[in-house]
mmCIF file of C-alpha atoms in Angstrom:
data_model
loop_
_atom_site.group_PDB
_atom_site.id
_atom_site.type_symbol
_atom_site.label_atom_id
_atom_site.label_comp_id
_atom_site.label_asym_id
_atom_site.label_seq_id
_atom_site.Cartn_x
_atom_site.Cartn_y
_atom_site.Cartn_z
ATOM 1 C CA UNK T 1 43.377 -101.529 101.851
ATOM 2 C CA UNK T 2 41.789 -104.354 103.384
ATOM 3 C CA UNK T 3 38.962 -105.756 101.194
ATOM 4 C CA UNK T 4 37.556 -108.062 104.329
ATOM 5 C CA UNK T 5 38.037 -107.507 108.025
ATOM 6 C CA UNK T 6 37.334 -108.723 110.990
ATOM 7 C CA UNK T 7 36.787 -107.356 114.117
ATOM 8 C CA UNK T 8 36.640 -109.415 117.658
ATOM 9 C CA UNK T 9 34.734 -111.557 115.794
ATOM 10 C CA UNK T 10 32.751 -114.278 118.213
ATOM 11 C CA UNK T 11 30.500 -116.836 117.129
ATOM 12 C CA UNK T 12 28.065 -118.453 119.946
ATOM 13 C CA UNK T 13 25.866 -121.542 118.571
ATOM 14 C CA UNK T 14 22.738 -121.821 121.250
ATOM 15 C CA UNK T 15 22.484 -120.693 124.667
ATOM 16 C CA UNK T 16 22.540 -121.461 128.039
ATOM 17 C CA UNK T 17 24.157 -124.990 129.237
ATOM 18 C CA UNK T 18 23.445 -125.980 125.723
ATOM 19 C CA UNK T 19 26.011 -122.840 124.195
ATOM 20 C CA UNK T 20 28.680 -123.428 122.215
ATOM 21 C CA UNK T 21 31.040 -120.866 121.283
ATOM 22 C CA UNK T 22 32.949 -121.776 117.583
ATOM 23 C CA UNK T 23 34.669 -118.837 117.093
ATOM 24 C CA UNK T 24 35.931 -116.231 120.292
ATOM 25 C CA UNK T 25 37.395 -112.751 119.433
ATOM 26 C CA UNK T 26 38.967 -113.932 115.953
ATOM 27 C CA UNK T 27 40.161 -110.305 114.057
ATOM 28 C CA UNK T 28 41.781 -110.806 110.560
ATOM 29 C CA UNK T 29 42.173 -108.572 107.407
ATOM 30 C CA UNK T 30 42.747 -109.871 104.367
ATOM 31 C CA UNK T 31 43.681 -107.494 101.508
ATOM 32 C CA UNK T 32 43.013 -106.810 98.157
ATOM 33 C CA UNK T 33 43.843 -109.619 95.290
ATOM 34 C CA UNK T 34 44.828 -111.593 98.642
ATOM 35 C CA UNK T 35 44.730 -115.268 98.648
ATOM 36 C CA UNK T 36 44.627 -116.243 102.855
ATOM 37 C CA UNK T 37 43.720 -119.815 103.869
ATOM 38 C CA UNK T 38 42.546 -120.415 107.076
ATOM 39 C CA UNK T 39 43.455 -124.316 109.051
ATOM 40 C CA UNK T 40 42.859 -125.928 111.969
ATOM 41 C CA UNK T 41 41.597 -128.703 113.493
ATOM 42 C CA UNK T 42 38.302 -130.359 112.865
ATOM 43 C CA UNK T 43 35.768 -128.526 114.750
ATOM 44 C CA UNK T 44 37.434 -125.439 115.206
ATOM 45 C CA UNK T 45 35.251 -122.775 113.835
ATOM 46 C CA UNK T 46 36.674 -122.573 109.910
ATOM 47 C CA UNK T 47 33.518 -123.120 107.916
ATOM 48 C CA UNK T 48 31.533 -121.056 110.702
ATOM 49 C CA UNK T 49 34.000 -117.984 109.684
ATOM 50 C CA UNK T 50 33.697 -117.974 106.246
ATOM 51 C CA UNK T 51 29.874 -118.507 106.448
ATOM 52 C CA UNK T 52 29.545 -115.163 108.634
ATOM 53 C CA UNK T 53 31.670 -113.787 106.069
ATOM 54 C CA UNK T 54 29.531 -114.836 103.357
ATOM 55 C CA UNK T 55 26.316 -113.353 105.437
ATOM 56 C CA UNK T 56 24.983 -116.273 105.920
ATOM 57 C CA UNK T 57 24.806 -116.176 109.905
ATOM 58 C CA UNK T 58 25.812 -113.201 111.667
ATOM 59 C CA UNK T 59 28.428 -112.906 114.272
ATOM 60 C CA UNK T 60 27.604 -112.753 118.227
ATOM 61 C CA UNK T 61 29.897 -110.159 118.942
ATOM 62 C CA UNK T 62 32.264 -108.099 116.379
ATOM 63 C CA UNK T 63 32.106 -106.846 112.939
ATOM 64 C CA UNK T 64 32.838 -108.131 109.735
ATOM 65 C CA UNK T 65 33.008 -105.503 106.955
ATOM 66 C CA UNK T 66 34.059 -106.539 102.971
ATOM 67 C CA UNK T 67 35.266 -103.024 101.060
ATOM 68 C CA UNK T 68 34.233 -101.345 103.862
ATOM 69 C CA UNK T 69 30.879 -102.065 104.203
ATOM 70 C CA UNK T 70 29.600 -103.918 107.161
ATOM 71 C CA UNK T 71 28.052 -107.286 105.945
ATOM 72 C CA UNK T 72 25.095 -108.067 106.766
ATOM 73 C CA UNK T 73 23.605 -110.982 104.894
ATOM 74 C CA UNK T 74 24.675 -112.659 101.657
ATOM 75 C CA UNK T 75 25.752 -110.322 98.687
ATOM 76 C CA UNK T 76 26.725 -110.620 95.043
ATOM 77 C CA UNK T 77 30.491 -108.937 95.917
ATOM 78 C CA UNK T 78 30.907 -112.432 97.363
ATOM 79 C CA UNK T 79 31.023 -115.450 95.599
ATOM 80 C CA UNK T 80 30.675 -119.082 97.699
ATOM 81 C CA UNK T 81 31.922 -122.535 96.366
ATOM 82 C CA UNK T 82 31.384 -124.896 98.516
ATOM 83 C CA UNK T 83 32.578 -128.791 98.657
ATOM 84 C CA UNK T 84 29.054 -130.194 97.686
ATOM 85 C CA UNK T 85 28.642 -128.805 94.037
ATOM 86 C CA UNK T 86 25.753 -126.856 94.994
ATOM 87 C CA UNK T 87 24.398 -127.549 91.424
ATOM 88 C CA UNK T 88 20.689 -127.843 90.239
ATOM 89 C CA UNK T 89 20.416 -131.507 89.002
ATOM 90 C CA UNK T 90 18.010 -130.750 86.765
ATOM 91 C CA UNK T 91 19.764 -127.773 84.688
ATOM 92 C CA UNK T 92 22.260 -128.149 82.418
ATOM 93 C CA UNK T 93 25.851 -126.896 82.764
ATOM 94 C CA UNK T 94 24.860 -123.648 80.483
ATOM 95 C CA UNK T 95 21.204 -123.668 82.351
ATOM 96 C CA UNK T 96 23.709 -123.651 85.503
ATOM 97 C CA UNK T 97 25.530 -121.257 84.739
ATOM 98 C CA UNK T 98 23.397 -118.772 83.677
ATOM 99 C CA UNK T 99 21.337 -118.948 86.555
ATOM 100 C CA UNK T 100 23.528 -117.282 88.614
ATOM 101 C CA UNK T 101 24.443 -114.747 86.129
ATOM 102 C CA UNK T 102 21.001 -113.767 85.354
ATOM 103 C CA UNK T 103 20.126 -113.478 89.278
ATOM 104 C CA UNK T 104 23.291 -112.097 90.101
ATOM 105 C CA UNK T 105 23.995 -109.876 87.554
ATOM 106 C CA UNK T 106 20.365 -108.986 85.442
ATOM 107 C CA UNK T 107 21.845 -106.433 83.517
ATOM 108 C CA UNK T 108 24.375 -108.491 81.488
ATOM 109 C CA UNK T 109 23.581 -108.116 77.940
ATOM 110 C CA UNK T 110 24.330 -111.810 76.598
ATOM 111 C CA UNK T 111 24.256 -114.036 79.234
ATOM 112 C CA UNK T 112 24.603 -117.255 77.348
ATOM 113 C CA UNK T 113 27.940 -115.560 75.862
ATOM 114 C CA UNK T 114 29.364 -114.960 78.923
ATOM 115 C CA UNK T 115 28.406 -117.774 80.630
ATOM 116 C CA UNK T 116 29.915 -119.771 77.661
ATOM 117 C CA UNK T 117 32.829 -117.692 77.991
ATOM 118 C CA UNK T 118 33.707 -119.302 81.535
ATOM 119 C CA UNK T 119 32.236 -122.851 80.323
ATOM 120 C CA UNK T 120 35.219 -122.776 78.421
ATOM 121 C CA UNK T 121 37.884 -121.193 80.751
ATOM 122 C CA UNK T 122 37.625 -123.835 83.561
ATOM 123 C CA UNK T 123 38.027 -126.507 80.773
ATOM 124 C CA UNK T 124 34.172 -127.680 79.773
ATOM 125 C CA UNK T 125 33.461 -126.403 76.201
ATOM 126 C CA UNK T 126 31.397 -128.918 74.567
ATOM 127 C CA UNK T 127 29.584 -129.880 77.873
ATOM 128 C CA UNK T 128 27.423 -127.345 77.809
ATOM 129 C CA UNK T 129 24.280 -129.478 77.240
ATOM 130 C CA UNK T 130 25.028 -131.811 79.861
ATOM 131 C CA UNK T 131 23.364 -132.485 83.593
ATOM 132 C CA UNK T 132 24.931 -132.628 86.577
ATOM 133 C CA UNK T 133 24.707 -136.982 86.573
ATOM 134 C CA UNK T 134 26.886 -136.677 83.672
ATOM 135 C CA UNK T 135 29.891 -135.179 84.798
ATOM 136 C CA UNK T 136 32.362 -136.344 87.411
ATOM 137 C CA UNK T 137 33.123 -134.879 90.727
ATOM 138 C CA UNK T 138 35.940 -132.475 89.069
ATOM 139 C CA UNK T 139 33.684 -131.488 86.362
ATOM 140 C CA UNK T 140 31.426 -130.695 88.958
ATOM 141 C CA UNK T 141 33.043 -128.432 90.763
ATOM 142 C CA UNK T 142 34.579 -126.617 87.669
ATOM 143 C CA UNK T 143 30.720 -125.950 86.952
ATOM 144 C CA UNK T 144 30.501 -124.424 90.195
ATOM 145 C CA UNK T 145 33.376 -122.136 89.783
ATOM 146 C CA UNK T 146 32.492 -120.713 86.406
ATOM 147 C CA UNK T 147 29.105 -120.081 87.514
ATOM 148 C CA UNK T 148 30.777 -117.787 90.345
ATOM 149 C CA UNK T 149 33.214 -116.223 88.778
ATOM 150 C CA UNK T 150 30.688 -115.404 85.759
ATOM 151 C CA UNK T 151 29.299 -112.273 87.293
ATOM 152 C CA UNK T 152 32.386 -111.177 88.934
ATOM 153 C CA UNK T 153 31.856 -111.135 92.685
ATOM 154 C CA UNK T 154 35.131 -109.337 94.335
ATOM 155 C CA UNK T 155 35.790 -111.538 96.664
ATOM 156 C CA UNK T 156 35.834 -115.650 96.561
ATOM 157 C CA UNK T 157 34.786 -117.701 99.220
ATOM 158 C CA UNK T 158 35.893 -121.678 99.430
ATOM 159 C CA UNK T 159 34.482 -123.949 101.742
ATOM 160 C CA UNK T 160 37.056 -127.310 101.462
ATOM 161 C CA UNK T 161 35.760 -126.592 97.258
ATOM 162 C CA UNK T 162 38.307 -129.953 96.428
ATOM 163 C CA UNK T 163 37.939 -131.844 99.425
ATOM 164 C CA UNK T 164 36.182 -134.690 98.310
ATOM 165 C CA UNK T 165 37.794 -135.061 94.889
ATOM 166 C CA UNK T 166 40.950 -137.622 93.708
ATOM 167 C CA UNK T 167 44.168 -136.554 94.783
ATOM 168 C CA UNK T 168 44.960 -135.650 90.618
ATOM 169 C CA UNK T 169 42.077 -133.669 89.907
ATOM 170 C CA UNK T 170 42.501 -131.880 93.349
ATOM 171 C CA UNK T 171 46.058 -131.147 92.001
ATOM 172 C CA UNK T 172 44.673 -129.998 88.399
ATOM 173 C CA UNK T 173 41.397 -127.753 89.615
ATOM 174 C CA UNK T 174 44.172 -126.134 92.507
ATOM 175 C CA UNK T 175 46.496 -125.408 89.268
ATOM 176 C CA UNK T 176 43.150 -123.648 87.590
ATOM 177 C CA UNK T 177 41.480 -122.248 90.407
ATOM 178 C CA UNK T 178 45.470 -119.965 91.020
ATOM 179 C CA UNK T 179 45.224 -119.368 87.403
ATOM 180 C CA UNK T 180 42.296 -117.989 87.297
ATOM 181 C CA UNK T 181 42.330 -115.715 90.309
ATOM 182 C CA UNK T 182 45.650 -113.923 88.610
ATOM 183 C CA UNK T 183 43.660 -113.585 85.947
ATOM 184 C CA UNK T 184 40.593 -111.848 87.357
ATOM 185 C CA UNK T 185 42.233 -110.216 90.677
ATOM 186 C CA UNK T 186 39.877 -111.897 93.405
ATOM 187 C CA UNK T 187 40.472 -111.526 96.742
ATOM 188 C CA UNK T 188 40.162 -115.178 98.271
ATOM 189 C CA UNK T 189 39.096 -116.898 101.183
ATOM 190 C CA UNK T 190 39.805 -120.144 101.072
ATOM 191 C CA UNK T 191 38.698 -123.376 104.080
ATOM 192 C CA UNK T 192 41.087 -126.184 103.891
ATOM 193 C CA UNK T 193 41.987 -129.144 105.873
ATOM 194 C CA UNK T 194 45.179 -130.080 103.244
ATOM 195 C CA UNK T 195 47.994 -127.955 104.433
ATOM 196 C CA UNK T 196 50.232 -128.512 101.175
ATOM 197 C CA UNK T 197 47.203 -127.122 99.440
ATOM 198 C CA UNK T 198 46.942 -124.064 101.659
ATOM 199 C CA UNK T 199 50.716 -123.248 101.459
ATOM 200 C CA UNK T 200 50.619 -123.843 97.728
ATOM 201 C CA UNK T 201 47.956 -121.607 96.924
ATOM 202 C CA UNK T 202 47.939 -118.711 99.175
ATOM 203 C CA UNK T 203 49.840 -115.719 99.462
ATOM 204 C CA UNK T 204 49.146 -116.033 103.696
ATOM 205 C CA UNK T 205 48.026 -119.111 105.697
ATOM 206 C CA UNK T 206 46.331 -118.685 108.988
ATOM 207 C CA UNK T 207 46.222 -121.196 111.650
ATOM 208 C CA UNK T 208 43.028 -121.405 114.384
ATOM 209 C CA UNK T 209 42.754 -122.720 117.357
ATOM 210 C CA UNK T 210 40.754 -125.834 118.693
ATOM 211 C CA UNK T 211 37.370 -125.200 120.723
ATOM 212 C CA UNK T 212 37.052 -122.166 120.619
ATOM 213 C CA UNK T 213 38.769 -121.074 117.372
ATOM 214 C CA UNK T 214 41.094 -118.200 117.841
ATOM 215 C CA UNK T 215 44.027 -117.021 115.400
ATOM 216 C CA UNK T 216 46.870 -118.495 116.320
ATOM 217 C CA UNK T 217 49.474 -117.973 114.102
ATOM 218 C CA UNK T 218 49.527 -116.898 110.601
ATOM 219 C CA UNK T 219 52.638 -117.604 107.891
ATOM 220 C CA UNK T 220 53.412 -115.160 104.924
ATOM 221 C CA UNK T 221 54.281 -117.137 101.775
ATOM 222 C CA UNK T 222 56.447 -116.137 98.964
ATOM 223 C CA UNK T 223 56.854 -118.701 96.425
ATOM 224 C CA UNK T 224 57.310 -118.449 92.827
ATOM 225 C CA UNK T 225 54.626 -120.379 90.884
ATOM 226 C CA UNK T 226 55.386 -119.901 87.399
ATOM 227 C CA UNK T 227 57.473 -122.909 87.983
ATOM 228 C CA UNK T 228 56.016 -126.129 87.828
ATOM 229 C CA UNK T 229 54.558 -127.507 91.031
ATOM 230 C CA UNK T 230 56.883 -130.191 91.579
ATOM 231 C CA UNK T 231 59.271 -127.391 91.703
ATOM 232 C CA UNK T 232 57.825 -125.235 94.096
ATOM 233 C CA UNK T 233 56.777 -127.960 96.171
ATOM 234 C CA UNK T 234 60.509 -128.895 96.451
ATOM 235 C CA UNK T 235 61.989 -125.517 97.717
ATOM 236 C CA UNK T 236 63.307 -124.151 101.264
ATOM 237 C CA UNK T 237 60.183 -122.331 101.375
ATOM 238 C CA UNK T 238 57.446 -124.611 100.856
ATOM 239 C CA UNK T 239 58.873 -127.099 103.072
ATOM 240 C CA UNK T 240 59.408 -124.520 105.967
ATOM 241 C CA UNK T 241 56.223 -122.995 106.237
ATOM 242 C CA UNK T 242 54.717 -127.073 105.449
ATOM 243 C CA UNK T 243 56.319 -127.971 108.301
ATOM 244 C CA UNK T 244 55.744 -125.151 110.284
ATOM 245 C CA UNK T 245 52.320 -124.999 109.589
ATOM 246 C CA UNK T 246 51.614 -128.940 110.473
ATOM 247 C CA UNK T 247 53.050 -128.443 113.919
ATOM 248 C CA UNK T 248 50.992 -125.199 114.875
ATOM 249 C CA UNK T 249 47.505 -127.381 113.696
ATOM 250 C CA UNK T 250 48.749 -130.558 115.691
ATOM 251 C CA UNK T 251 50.083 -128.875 118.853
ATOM 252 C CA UNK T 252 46.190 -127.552 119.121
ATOM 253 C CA UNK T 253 45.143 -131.528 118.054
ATOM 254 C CA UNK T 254 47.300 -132.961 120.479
ATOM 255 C CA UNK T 255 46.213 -130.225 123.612
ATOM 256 C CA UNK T 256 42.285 -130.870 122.603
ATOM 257 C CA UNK T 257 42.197 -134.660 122.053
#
């Protein structure tokens, strides 16, 4: 079953001379407990997908459905992590947390258990009490995923969610964030320009075109990643779809510059 699909999806920013179209007749499934990043070129429409995924704009032409209902604005089945934190600055990592819990999910019984619950199982028990200014950039972002994954949305949506951090905490959080979706089943869409990180973490990596972005070729993955990542990053595998990967995004680089 797919849990999100797309349909002739098309994407069309203004209108008239001043139109732009991002994305043109892009269809993709993505199946349950299915971990698909999506590359490409800068510009090419990968941010504006996942945001008409999320409901946050709607599509020009095609449908997007998730569980097989048709989307139509933003819902609690998805959860969205972006790159910028999206934190209050003024709340504390529990105050955070809860938030989206309590909006998201009104009926939990004990919020602050929960919530504490996921404090602690992307690595932050005993920061509970502290704001946003006090944490680095990874501790950031771990905030940001327990808060989403604390009332369960189906599906997870990233948006380049390591992008701006240190090479070693990228490697660390990418290490949790696999760890975590084996542990709680999520089907996952995940934005990346890093194509190590997209082959490392995903069970399928799709490839866009530049301006507009269209599917252009997609890459099954099967690695085993209950070795250590050194490990995995050294096998046949890895290193083919890597490589093959890299040339599909610059052959679109190098016929758009």
């Amino acid at each position: 079953m797919s849990q999100i699909a797309l349909a002739d999806v098309t994407h069309i920013y203004g209108s008239g001379e001043e139109s732009v179209t991002a994305i043109d007749g892009l269809s993709l499934t993505i199946g349950d407990d299915e971990f698909v990043s999506v590359i490409g070129p800068s510009g090419c429409g990968k941010s504006t997908l996942l945001y008409i995924v999320g409901g946050f704009i709607d599509s020009t032409e095609g449908t997007v459905s998730v569980d097989g209902e048709l989307v139509d604005g933003p819902g609690t089945d998805r959860g969205v992590i972006f790159q910028e934190y999206a934190l209050f600055p003024w709340k504390t990592v529990m105050e955070n947390v809860t938030f989206g819990l309590r909006h998201a999910r009104p009926e939990t019984e004990d919020v602050e258990g929960r919530a504490r619950e996921f404090i602690e199982r992307v690595g932050l028990g005993g920061f509970e009490d502290n704001y946003p200014k006090e944490l680095s950039g990874g501790m950031k972002q771990r905030v940001a995923i327990a808060r989403t994954l604390a009332y369960d949305p189906e599906v997870l949506l990233l948006d380049e969610p390591f992008g701006a951090l240190d090479a070693q905490t990228k490697e660390v959080l990418q290490e949790d964030l696999l760890e975590l979706c084996r542990e709680t089943n999520k089907t996952v869409l995940f934005i990346t320009h890093d194509i190590e990180e997209a082959v490392y973490l995903s069970d399928r990596v799709v490839t866009m075109t530049a301006h507009p972005g269209r599917k252009k070729i997609e890459f099954e993955v099967d690695l085993d990643r209950s070795v250590s990542r050194d490990e995995v990053f050294a096998t046949d595998e890895f290193v083919d779809v890597a490589k093959r990967a890299r040339t599909a995004v610059r052959e679109e680089m190098v016929l758009n510059r």
